Coordinates of C-alpha atoms in Angstrom, one line a residue:
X1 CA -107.4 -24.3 -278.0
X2 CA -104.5 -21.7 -279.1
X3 CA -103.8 -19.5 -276.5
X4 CA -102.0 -16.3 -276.5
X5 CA -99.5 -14.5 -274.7
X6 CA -100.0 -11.1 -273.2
X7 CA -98.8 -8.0 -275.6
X8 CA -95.9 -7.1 -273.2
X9 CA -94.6 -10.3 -273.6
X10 CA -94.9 -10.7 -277.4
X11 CA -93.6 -7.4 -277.8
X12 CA -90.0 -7.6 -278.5
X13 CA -87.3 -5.1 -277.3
X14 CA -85.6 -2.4 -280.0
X15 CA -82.9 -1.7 -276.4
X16 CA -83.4 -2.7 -272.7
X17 CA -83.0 0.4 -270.9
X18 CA -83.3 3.1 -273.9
X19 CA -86.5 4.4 -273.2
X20 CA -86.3 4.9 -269.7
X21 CA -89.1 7.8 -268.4
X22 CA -86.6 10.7 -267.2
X23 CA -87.4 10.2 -263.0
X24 CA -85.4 6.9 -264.6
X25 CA -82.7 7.8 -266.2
X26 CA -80.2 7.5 -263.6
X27 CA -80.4 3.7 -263.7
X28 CA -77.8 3.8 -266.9
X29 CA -75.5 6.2 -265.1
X30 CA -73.9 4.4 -262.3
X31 CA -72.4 6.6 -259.2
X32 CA -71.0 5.2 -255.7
X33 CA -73.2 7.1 -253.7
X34 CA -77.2 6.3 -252.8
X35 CA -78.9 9.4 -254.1
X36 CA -82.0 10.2 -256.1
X37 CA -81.3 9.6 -259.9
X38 CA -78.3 7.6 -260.0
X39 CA -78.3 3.6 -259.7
X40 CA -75.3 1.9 -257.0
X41 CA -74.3 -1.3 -257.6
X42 CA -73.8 -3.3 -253.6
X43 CA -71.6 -6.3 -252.8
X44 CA -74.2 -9.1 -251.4
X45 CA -73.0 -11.2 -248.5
X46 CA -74.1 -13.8 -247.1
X47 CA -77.4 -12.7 -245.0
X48 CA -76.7 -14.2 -241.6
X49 CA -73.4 -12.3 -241.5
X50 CA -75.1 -8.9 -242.0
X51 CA -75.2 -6.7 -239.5
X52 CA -78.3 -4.8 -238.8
X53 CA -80.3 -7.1 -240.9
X54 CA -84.3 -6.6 -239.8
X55 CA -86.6 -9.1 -238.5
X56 CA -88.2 -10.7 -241.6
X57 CA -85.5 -10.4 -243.9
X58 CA -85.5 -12.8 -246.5
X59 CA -82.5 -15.8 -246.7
X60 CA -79.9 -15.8 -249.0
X61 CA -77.4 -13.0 -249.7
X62 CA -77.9 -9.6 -248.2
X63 CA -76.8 -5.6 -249.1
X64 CA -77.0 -2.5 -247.4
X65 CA -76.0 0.6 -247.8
X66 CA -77.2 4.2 -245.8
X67 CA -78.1 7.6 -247.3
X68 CA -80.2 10.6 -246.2
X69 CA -83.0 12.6 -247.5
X70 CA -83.2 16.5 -247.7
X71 CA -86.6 16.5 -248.4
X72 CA -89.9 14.9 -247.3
X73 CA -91.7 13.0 -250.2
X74 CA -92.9 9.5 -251.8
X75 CA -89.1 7.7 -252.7
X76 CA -89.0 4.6 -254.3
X77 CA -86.2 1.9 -254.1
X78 CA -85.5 0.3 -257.4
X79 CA -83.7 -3.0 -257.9
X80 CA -82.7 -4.9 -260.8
X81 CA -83.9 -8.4 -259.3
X82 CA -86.1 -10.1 -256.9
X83 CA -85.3 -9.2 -253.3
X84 CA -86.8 -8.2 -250.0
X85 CA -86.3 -4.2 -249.6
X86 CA -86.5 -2.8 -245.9
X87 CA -85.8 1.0 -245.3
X88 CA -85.1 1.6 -241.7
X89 CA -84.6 5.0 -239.8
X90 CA -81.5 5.7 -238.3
X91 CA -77.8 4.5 -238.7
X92 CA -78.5 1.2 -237.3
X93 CA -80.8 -1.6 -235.8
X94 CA -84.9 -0.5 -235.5
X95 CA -88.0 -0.9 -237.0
X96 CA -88.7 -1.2 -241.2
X97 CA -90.9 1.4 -242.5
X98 CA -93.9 0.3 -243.9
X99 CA -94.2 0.9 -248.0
X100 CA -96.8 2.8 -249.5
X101 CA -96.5 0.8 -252.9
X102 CA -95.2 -1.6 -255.0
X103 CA -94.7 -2.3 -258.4
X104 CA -92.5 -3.2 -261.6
X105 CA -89.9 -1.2 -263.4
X106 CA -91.0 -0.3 -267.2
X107 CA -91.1 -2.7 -270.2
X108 CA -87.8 -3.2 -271.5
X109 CA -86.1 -2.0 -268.5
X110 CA -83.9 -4.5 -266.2
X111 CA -85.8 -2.5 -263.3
X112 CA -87.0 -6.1 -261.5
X113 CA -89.0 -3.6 -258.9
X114 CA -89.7 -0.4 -257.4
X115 CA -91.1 -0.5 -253.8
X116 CA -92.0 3.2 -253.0
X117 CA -91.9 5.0 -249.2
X118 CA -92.9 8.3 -247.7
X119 CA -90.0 9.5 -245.7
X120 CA -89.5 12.4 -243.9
X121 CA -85.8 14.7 -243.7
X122 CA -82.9 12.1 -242.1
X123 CA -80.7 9.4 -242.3
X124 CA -81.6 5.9 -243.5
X125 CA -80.4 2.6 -243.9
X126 CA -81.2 0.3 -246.9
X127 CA -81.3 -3.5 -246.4
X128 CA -81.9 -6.0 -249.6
X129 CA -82.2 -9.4 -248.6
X130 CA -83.6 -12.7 -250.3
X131 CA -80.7 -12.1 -253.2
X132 CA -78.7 -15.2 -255.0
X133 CA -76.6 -12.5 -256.6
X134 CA -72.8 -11.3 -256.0
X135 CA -74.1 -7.9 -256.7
X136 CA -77.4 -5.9 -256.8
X137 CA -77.9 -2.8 -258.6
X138 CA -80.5 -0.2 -256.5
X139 CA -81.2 3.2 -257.1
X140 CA -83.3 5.9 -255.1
X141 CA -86.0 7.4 -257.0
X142 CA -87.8 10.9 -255.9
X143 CA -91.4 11.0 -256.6
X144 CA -94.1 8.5 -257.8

């Protein structure tokens, strides 16, 4: 029996990245800090050698990177491969927040995932973990 594949994954790609929706748009304009709308791209080290890394982080290569948040709402955390995302409060050490969602980035996008949170006005502290990459490119993303 002939089977077929799913429509997403017959569907071939005019760009990847081109038709980004606009809360997305960001991800093609890299900056060097971790802000809504604009993508970073993190040096990965070697996980055991991270400092700060959370209980239940993922082996392999780790990033991190803080920012803060001016106003209470969902955020997601966007990453352009396979990897653990934890969020944690603060400047350094505590507890991961839990995530209110989970999902993929949009066909023909080299979004791997967006894992979403509800924070509150503060600092954070963005650990990846699980990576097998020299690099990982993240972005913050206000809104659902």
């Amino acid at each position: 029996m002939l089977q077929t594949a799913p429509a997403a994954q017959t569907t071939a790609c005019k760009a990847t990245d081109a038709s980004l929706p606009t809360g997305l748009l960001g991800w093609v304009k890299p900056g060097d800090e971790f802000v809504p709308g604009k993508a970073v791209e993190l040096d990965t080290i070697d996980g055991a050698a991270l400092k700060g890394l959370p209980a239940g982080a993922k082996p392999g290569k780790a990033a991190t990177i803080g920012f803060k948040v001016e106003t209470a709402g969902i955020y997601g955390v966007a990453l352009d491969q396979g990897g653990w995302i934890d969020l944690l409060p603060g400047t350094e050490g505590g507890t991961a927040l839990e995530s209110v969602k989970h999902g993929h980035g949009p066909d023909c996008s080299t979004i791997r995932k967006i894992v979403r949170f509800d924070l509150k006005p503060g600092v954070y502290r963005l650990y990846v973990s699980g990576l097998s990459t020299p690099k990982v490119k993240a972005m913050l993303v206000a809104g659902e």
